[in-house]
PDB file of C-alpha atoms in Angstrom:
ATOM      1  CA  LYS A   1     -20.037-123.619  80.835  1.00 64.00           C
ATOM      2  CA  ALA A   2     -23.737-123.191  80.203  1.00 76.00           C
ATOM      3  CA  GLY A   3     -24.831-120.029  78.438  1.00 92.00           C
ATOM      4  CA  VAL A   4     -27.524-117.556  79.356  1.00 96.00           C
ATOM      5  CA  THR A   5     -30.931-119.187  79.572  1.00 96.00           C
ATOM      6  CA  GLN A   6     -34.263-117.496  79.274  1.00 97.00           C
ATOM      7  CA  THR A   7     -37.664-118.942  80.046  1.00 97.00           C
ATOM      8  CA  PRO A   8     -40.124-119.258  78.589  1.00 97.00           C
ATOM      9  CA  ARG A   9     -38.982-118.989  74.982  1.00 96.00           C
ATOM     10  CA  TYR A  10     -42.430-118.120  73.674  1.00 97.00           C
ATOM     11  CA  LEU A  11     -45.414-116.610  75.387  1.00 96.00           C
ATOM     12  CA  ILE A  12     -48.858-115.493  74.290  1.00 98.00           C
ATOM     13  CA  LYS A  13     -50.872-113.193  76.521  1.00 97.00           C
ATOM     14  CA  THR A  14     -53.898-110.957  76.157  1.00 97.00           C
ATOM     15  CA  ARG A  15     -54.168-107.248  76.814  1.00 97.00           C
ATOM     16  CA  GLY A  16     -54.429-106.338  80.460  1.00 97.00           C
ATOM     17  CA  GLN A  17     -52.662-109.446  81.724  1.00 98.00           C
ATOM     18  CA  GLN A  18     -49.289-109.448  83.363  1.00 98.00           C
ATOM     19  CA  VAL A  19     -46.244-111.532  82.531  1.00 98.00           C
ATOM     20  CA  THR A  20     -43.003-112.575  84.204  1.00 98.00           C
ATOM     21  CA  LEU A  21     -39.916-113.498  82.242  1.00 98.00           C
ATOM     22  CA  SER A  22     -36.895-115.227  83.705  1.00 98.00           C
ATOM     23  CA  CYS A  23     -33.192-115.035  82.924  1.00 98.00           C
ATOM     24  CA  SER A  24     -30.428-117.193  84.343  1.00 97.00           C
ATOM     25  CA  PRO A  25     -26.983-115.704  83.665  1.00 96.00           C
ATOM     26  CA  ILE A  26     -23.785-117.575  83.064  1.00 94.00           C
ATOM     27  CA  SER A  27     -22.461-119.078  86.266  1.00 93.00           C
ATOM     28  CA  GLY A  28     -20.401-116.498  88.133  1.00 91.00           C
ATOM     29  CA  HIS A  29     -21.852-113.513  86.279  1.00 92.00           C
ATOM     30  CA  ARG A  30     -23.391-110.896  88.513  1.00 92.00           C
ATOM     31  CA  SER A  31     -24.691-108.387  85.980  1.00 92.00           C
ATOM     32  CA  VAL A  32     -27.927-108.954  84.075  1.00 95.00           C
ATOM     33  CA  SER A  33     -29.331-106.503  81.542  1.00 95.00           C
ATOM     34  CA  TRP A  34     -32.674-106.621  79.762  1.00 97.00           C
ATOM     35  CA  TYR A  35     -33.490-105.329  76.286  1.00 97.00           C
ATOM     36  CA  GLN A  36     -36.680-105.086  74.271  1.00 98.00           C
ATOM     37  CA  GLN A  37     -36.502-105.632  70.516  1.00 97.00           C
ATOM     38  CA  THR A  38     -39.339-104.601  68.222  1.00 96.00           C
ATOM     39  CA  PRO A  39     -39.437-104.024  64.450  1.00 92.00           C
ATOM     40  CA  GLY A  40     -40.418-100.383  64.975  1.00 90.00           C
ATOM     41  CA  GLN A  41     -38.189 -99.289  67.845  1.00 93.00           C
ATOM     42  CA  GLY A  42     -35.303-101.707  67.436  1.00 94.00           C
ATOM     43  CA  LEU A  43     -33.262-102.738  70.456  1.00 96.00           C
ATOM     44  CA  GLN A  44     -33.925-100.693  73.561  1.00 96.00           C
ATOM     45  CA  PHE A  45     -32.385-101.009  76.996  1.00 95.00           C
ATOM     46  CA  LEU A  46     -34.811-101.761  79.793  1.00 97.00           C
ATOM     47  CA  PHE A  47     -32.702-102.088  82.931  1.00 94.00           C
ATOM     48  CA  GLU A  48     -29.580-103.607  84.443  1.00 94.00           C
ATOM     49  CA  TYR A  49     -29.132-105.388  87.734  1.00 94.00           C
ATOM     50  CA  PHE A  50     -25.858-106.003  89.489  1.00 92.00           C
ATOM     51  CA  SER A  51     -25.621-107.842  92.789  1.00 91.00           C
ATOM     52  CA  GLU A  52     -29.392-107.534  93.317  1.00 94.00           C
ATOM     53  CA  THR A  53     -29.356-103.748  92.787  1.00 93.00           C
ATOM     54  CA  GLN A  54     -30.773-101.918  89.804  1.00 93.00           C
ATOM     55  CA  ARG A  55     -27.863-100.003  88.270  1.00 90.00           C
ATOM     56  CA  ASN A  56     -29.490 -98.489  85.198  1.00 88.00           C
ATOM     57  CA  LYS A  57     -32.966 -98.006  83.890  1.00 92.00           C
ATOM     58  CA  GLY A  58     -34.132 -97.230  80.379  1.00 93.00           C
ATOM     59  CA  ASN A  59     -36.981 -95.030  79.323  1.00 93.00           C
ATOM     60  CA  PHE A  60     -39.897 -97.379  79.850  1.00 96.00           C
ATOM     61  CA  PRO A  61     -43.113 -96.895  81.827  1.00 96.00           C
ATOM     62  CA  GLY A  62     -43.459 -98.177  85.359  1.00 95.00           C
ATOM     63  CA  ARG A  63     -45.384-101.203  84.089  1.00 97.00           C
ATOM     64  CA  PHE A  64     -41.979-102.672  83.362  1.00 98.00           C
ATOM     65  CA  SER A  65     -40.128-103.817  86.448  1.00 97.00           C
ATOM     66  CA  GLY A  66     -37.426-106.242  87.345  1.00 97.00           C
ATOM     67  CA  ARG A  67     -35.485-107.788  90.133  1.00 97.00           C
ATOM     68  CA  GLN A  68     -32.442-109.919  90.726  1.00 97.00           C
ATOM     69  CA  PHE A  69     -32.030-112.691  93.231  1.00 97.00           C
ATOM     70  CA  SER A  70     -29.028-113.612  95.330  1.00 96.00           C
ATOM     71  CA  ASN A  71     -28.058-116.323  92.815  1.00 95.00           C
ATOM     72  CA  SER A  72     -27.974-113.597  90.097  1.00 95.00           C
ATOM     73  CA  ARG A  73     -31.051-114.936  88.326  1.00 97.00           C
ATOM     74  CA  SER A  74     -33.252-112.100  87.188  1.00 98.00           C
ATOM     75  CA  GLU A  75     -36.903-111.667  86.411  1.00 98.00           C
ATOM     76  CA  MET A  76     -38.703-108.921  84.587  1.00 98.00           C
ATOM     77  CA  ASN A  77     -42.393-108.262  84.956  1.00 98.00           C
ATOM     78  CA  VAL A  78     -44.734-106.393  82.685  1.00 97.00           C
ATOM     79  CA  SER A  79     -48.118-105.513  84.123  1.00 95.00           C
ATOM     80  CA  THR A  80     -51.271-104.465  82.275  1.00 96.00           C
ATOM     81  CA  LEU A  81     -49.974-105.685  78.934  1.00 97.00           C
ATOM     82  CA  GLU A  82     -50.550-103.613  75.823  1.00 97.00           C
ATOM     83  CA  LEU A  83     -50.412-104.698  72.185  1.00 97.00           C
ATOM     84  CA  GLY A  84     -47.215-102.670  71.786  1.00 96.00           C
ATOM     85  CA  ASP A  85     -45.456-104.831  74.359  1.00 97.00           C
ATOM     86  CA  SER A  86     -45.239-107.624  71.796  1.00 98.00           C
ATOM     87  CA  ALA A  87     -41.517-108.032  71.310  1.00 97.00           C
ATOM     88  CA  LEU A  88     -38.453-110.178  71.705  1.00 97.00           C
ATOM     89  CA  TYR A  89     -37.081-109.675  75.212  1.00 98.00           C
ATOM     90  CA  LEU A  90     -33.370-110.322  75.448  1.00 97.00           C
ATOM     91  CA  CYS A  91     -31.319-110.802  78.550  1.00 96.00           C
ATOM     92  CA  ALA A  92     -27.557-110.312  78.696  1.00 94.00           C
ATOM     93  CA  SER A  93     -25.111-111.258  81.405  1.00 93.00           C
ATOM     94  CA  SER A  94     -21.575-110.225  82.191  1.00 89.00           C
ATOM     95  CA  SER A  95     -19.179-110.865  84.999  1.00 84.00           C
ATOM     96  CA  ARG A  96     -19.207-107.274  86.175  1.00 73.00           C
ATOM     97  CA  THR A  97     -20.833-103.981  85.372  1.00 67.00           C
ATOM     98  CA  GLY A  98     -18.943-101.977  82.756  1.00 67.00           C
ATOM     99  CA  ASP A  99     -17.703-105.167  81.135  1.00 69.00           C
ATOM    100  CA  ASN A 100     -16.623-105.169  77.500  1.00 73.00           C
ATOM    101  CA  GLU A 101     -18.408-108.365  76.637  1.00 81.00           C
ATOM    102  CA  GLN A 102     -21.979-109.230  77.353  1.00 86.00           C
ATOM    103  CA  PHE A 103     -23.429-112.635  76.587  1.00 91.00           C
ATOM    104  CA  PHE A 104     -26.994-112.704  75.378  1.00 94.00           C
ATOM    105  CA  GLY A 105     -29.619-115.354  75.850  1.00 95.00           C
ATOM    106  CA  PRO A 106     -31.921-116.656  73.106  1.00 94.00           C
ATOM    107  CA  GLY A 107     -34.716-114.319  74.145  1.00 96.00           C
ATOM    108  CA  THR A 108     -38.358-114.661  75.041  1.00 97.00           C
ATOM    109  CA  ARG A 109     -40.790-113.826  72.285  1.00 97.00           C
ATOM    110  CA  LEU A 110     -43.896-112.271  73.803  1.00 98.00           C
ATOM    111  CA  THR A 111     -47.061-111.869  71.769  1.00 98.00           C
ATOM    112  CA  VAL A 112     -49.883-109.784  73.193  1.00 97.00           C
ATOM    113  CA  LEU A 113     -53.303-110.339  71.625  1.00 96.00           C
TER     114      LEU A 113
ATOM    115  CA  ALA B   1     -26.897 -89.177  74.851  1.00 80.00           C
ATOM    116  CA  GLN B   2     -25.542 -91.590  72.296  1.00 87.00           C
ATOM    117  CA  LYS B   3     -26.827 -92.343  68.835  1.00 94.00           C
ATOM    118  CA  ILE B   4     -25.845 -95.107  66.433  1.00 97.00           C
ATOM    119  CA  THR B   5     -26.720 -94.986  62.725  1.00 97.00           C
ATOM    120  CA  GLN B   6     -26.532 -97.926  60.367  1.00 97.00           C
ATOM    121  CA  THR B   7     -27.528 -96.677  56.932  1.00 96.00           C
ATOM    122  CA  GLN B   8     -27.640-100.018  55.123  1.00 95.00           C
ATOM    123  CA  PRO B   9     -30.898-101.824  55.928  1.00 93.00           C
ATOM    124  CA  GLY B  10     -29.897-104.840  53.872  1.00 95.00           C
ATOM    125  CA  MET B  11     -27.246-106.120  51.530  1.00 94.00           C
ATOM    126  CA  PHE B  12     -26.265-109.130  49.488  1.00 96.00           C
ATOM    127  CA  VAL B  13     -22.748-110.494  49.390  1.00 97.00           C
ATOM    128  CA  GLN B  14     -21.269-113.308  47.344  1.00 97.00           C
ATOM    129  CA  GLU B  15     -19.846-116.226  49.271  1.00 97.00           C
ATOM    130  CA  LYS B  16     -16.075-115.913  49.862  1.00 97.00           C
ATOM    131  CA  GLU B  17     -16.110-112.156  49.212  1.00 97.00           C
ATOM    132  CA  ALA B  18     -15.558-109.444  51.821  1.00 97.00           C
ATOM    133  CA  VAL B  19     -18.325-107.133  52.996  1.00 97.00           C
ATOM    134  CA  THR B  20     -18.228-103.835  54.891  1.00 98.00           C
ATOM    135  CA  LEU B  21     -21.070-102.835  57.182  1.00 98.00           C
ATOM    136  CA  ASP B  22     -21.298 -99.131  57.969  1.00 98.00           C
ATOM    137  CA  CYS B  23     -21.764 -97.670  61.413  1.00 98.00           C
ATOM    138  CA  THR B  24     -21.572 -94.038  62.467  1.00 98.00           C
ATOM    139  CA  TYR B  25     -22.103 -92.774  65.955  1.00 97.00           C
ATOM    140  CA  ASP B  26     -22.666 -89.590  67.839  1.00 95.00           C
ATOM    141  CA  THR B  27     -21.646 -89.017  71.424  1.00 91.00           C
ATOM    142  CA  SER B  28     -20.341 -86.269  73.650  1.00 88.00           C
ATOM    143  CA  ASP B  29     -18.381 -88.753  75.737  1.00 87.00           C
ATOM    144  CA  GLN B  30     -14.604 -88.784  75.368  1.00 86.00           C
ATOM    145  CA  SER B  31     -14.191 -92.408  76.313  1.00 89.00           C
ATOM    146  CA  TYR B  32     -16.490 -95.072  74.954  1.00 90.00           C
ATOM    147  CA  GLY B  33     -16.616 -98.575  73.620  1.00 92.00           C
ATOM    148  CA  LEU B  34     -17.983 -99.753  70.285  1.00 94.00           C
ATOM    149  CA  PHE B  35     -19.408-103.221  69.741  1.00 94.00           C
ATOM    150  CA  TRP B  36     -20.667-105.342  66.904  1.00 97.00           C
ATOM    151  CA  TYR B  37     -23.195-108.128  67.398  1.00 97.00           C
ATOM    152  CA  LYS B  38     -24.604-110.733  65.042  1.00 97.00           C
ATOM    153  CA  GLN B  39     -28.200-111.878  65.350  1.00 96.00           C
ATOM    154  CA  PRO B  40     -29.147-115.006  63.383  1.00 95.00           C
ATOM    155  CA  SER B  41     -32.770-115.842  62.760  1.00 92.00           C
ATOM    156  CA  SER B  42     -32.804-117.761  66.056  1.00 89.00           C
ATOM    157  CA  GLY B  43     -32.745-114.403  67.860  1.00 89.00           C
ATOM    158  CA  GLU B  44     -29.681-114.758  70.050  1.00 90.00           C
ATOM    159  CA  MET B  45     -27.214-111.864  69.927  1.00 93.00           C
ATOM    160  CA  ILE B  46     -23.650-113.022  69.358  1.00 94.00           C
ATOM    161  CA  PHE B  47     -20.772-110.739  70.340  1.00 93.00           C
ATOM    162  CA  LEU B  48     -18.304-110.276  67.481  1.00 95.00           C
ATOM    163  CA  ILE B  49     -15.812-107.533  68.231  1.00 94.00           C
ATOM    164  CA  TYR B  50     -15.028-104.614  70.524  1.00 93.00           C
ATOM    165  CA  GLN B  51     -13.146-101.350  69.954  1.00 93.00           C
ATOM    166  CA  GLY B  52     -12.261 -98.886  72.674  1.00 91.00           C
ATOM    167  CA  SER B  53     -12.187 -95.233  71.705  1.00 91.00           C
ATOM    168  CA  TYR B  54      -8.579 -94.885  72.914  1.00 90.00           C
ATOM    169  CA  ASP B  55      -7.323 -98.085  71.331  1.00 88.00           C
ATOM    170  CA  GLU B  56      -4.459 -97.297  69.005  1.00 85.00           C
ATOM    171  CA  GLN B  57      -5.074-100.161  66.623  1.00 92.00           C
ATOM    172  CA  ASN B  58      -8.186-101.382  64.899  1.00 94.00           C
ATOM    173  CA  ALA B  59      -9.665-104.463  66.523  1.00 94.00           C
ATOM    174  CA  THR B  60      -9.599-107.805  64.753  1.00 95.00           C
ATOM    175  CA  GLU B  61     -11.192-111.130  65.669  1.00 95.00           C
ATOM    176  CA  GLY B  62     -10.689-113.876  63.141  1.00 97.00           C
ATOM    177  CA  ARG B  63     -12.566-112.931  59.970  1.00 97.00           C
ATOM    178  CA  TYR B  64     -13.948-109.790  61.614  1.00 98.00           C
ATOM    179  CA  SER B  65     -12.150-106.490  61.697  1.00 97.00           C
ATOM    180  CA  LEU B  66     -13.291-103.076  62.755  1.00 97.00           C
ATOM    181  CA  ASN B  67     -12.326-100.050  60.676  1.00 96.00           C
ATOM    182  CA  PHE B  68     -12.336 -97.363  63.353  1.00 95.00           C
ATOM    183  CA  GLN B  69     -12.090 -93.728  62.239  1.00 95.00           C
ATOM    184  CA  LYS B  70     -12.496 -91.629  65.342  1.00 93.00           C
ATOM    185  CA  ALA B  71     -12.482 -88.232  63.626  1.00 93.00           C
ATOM    186  CA  ARG B  72     -15.277 -89.363  61.357  1.00 95.00           C
ATOM    187  CA  LYS B  73     -17.067 -91.130  64.204  1.00 95.00           C
ATOM    188  CA  SER B  74     -17.348 -94.295  62.226  1.00 96.00           C
ATOM    189  CA  ALA B  75     -16.788 -97.926  63.222  1.00 97.00           C
ATOM    190  CA  ASN B  76     -17.356-100.080  60.177  1.00 98.00           C
ATOM    191  CA  LEU B  77     -17.292-103.862  60.414  1.00 98.00           C
ATOM    192  CA  VAL B  78     -15.448-105.800  57.745  1.00 98.00           C
ATOM    193  CA  ILE B  79     -16.227-109.492  57.306  1.00 98.00           C
ATOM    194  CA  SER B  80     -13.672-111.238  55.137  1.00 96.00           C
ATOM    195  CA  ALA B  81     -14.269-114.414  53.138  1.00 96.00           C
ATOM    196  CA  SER B  82     -18.020-114.464  53.729  1.00 97.00           C
ATOM    197  CA  GLN B  83     -19.658-117.774  54.526  1.00 97.00           C
ATOM    198  CA  LEU B  84     -23.272-118.848  54.179  1.00 97.00           C
ATOM    199  CA  GLY B  85     -23.509-118.911  57.977  1.00 96.00           C
ATOM    200  CA  ASP B  86     -22.790-115.189  58.046  1.00 98.00           C
ATOM    201  CA  SER B  87     -26.320-114.499  56.831  1.00 98.00           C
ATOM    202  CA  ALA B  88     -27.873-112.617  59.751  1.00 98.00           C
ATOM    203  CA  MET B  89     -28.691-109.206  61.181  1.00 97.00           C
ATOM    204  CA  TYR B  90     -25.697-107.202  62.344  1.00 98.00           C
ATOM    205  CA  PHE B  91     -25.915-104.520  65.009  1.00 98.00           C
ATOM    206  CA  CYS B  92     -23.468-101.819  65.952  1.00 98.00           C
ATOM    207  CA  ALA B  93     -23.651-100.619  69.553  1.00 96.00           C
ATOM    208  CA  MET B  94     -21.843 -98.327  71.936  1.00 94.00           C
ATOM    209  CA  ARG B  95     -21.444 -97.679  75.636  1.00 90.00           C
ATOM    210  CA  PRO B  96     -19.732 -94.760  77.374  1.00 85.00           C
ATOM    211  CA  VAL B  97     -16.893 -95.985  79.520  1.00 79.00           C
ATOM    212  CA  LYS B  98     -17.324 -93.454  82.312  1.00 72.00           C
ATOM    213  CA  ALA B  99     -20.894 -94.458  83.025  1.00 66.00           C
ATOM    214  CA  ALA B 100     -21.438 -97.235  85.446  1.00 60.00           C
ATOM    215  CA  GLY B 101     -23.252-100.119  83.961  1.00 75.00           C
ATOM    216  CA  ASN B 102     -23.599-102.161  80.827  1.00 81.00           C
ATOM    217  CA  LYS B 103     -26.242-100.151  78.997  1.00 88.00           C
ATOM    218  CA  LEU B 104     -25.720-100.506  75.261  1.00 91.00           C
ATOM    219  CA  THR B 105     -27.191 -98.189  72.644  1.00 94.00           C
ATOM    220  CA  PHE B 106     -27.846-100.073  69.419  1.00 96.00           C
ATOM    221  CA  GLY B 107     -28.185 -99.030  65.802  1.00 97.00           C
ATOM    222  CA  GLY B 108     -31.047-100.170  63.615  1.00 96.00           C
ATOM    223  CA  GLY B 109     -29.090-103.082  62.168  1.00 97.00           C
ATOM    224  CA  THR B 110     -28.085-104.316  58.722  1.00 98.00           C
ATOM    225  CA  ARG B 111     -29.401-107.555  57.290  1.00 97.00           C
ATOM    226  CA  VAL B 112     -26.755-109.504  55.372  1.00 98.00           C
ATOM    227  CA  LEU B 113     -27.599-112.308  52.979  1.00 98.00           C
ATOM    228  CA  VAL B 114     -24.707-114.378  51.675  1.00 97.00           C
ATOM    229  CA  LYS B 115     -25.328-115.882  48.243  1.00 97.00           C
ATOM    230  CA  PRO B 116     -23.702-119.176  47.211  1.00 95.00           C
TER     231      PRO B 116
END
């Protein structure tokens, strides 16, 4: 069974641009969560989608948004990029919400110049 | 709100020895789950072990065991017989059971370096 895939793996953008990151969960998994990891703030929850509905949202500005498609693939979008958005963005999938085990992808490393 | 504290930013351990990684937590929830993840330099988070707050016994998974002391609100990870491949960042995390969703609250992590 293929694991969680995230594309692209690396991305360089400039301030003010927008970016879209993609996450494909493990086949059959319907829950996708997104996390931001930075050296200063550590790992922070962004949002969770389950069956195309946002179930939870972390404490991030509205520039951060996401969605989930009918095949459970998820995208997150960051508009008007700031230098502080440079981070590793991790996606995790599980078969259902409230699951004990979440499987993480390799992450997308975003650098904002 | 939940809070996870990992007080050891980094530690060295000799190959084949055991190492204990500390994790304390704070929550007002009565029912919650505690997790440990390993993050190698590649960046991917690898699930290691899970402990439910009402589980009677401490969780074990191969060389990993969780020393759960509910009254002290601690959930320390013990890695036995350390291997060079255990060198990585280790994160403790928790999630309230009653809340819908998979939101995890993570600690700051502990970097482990296994010496040959």
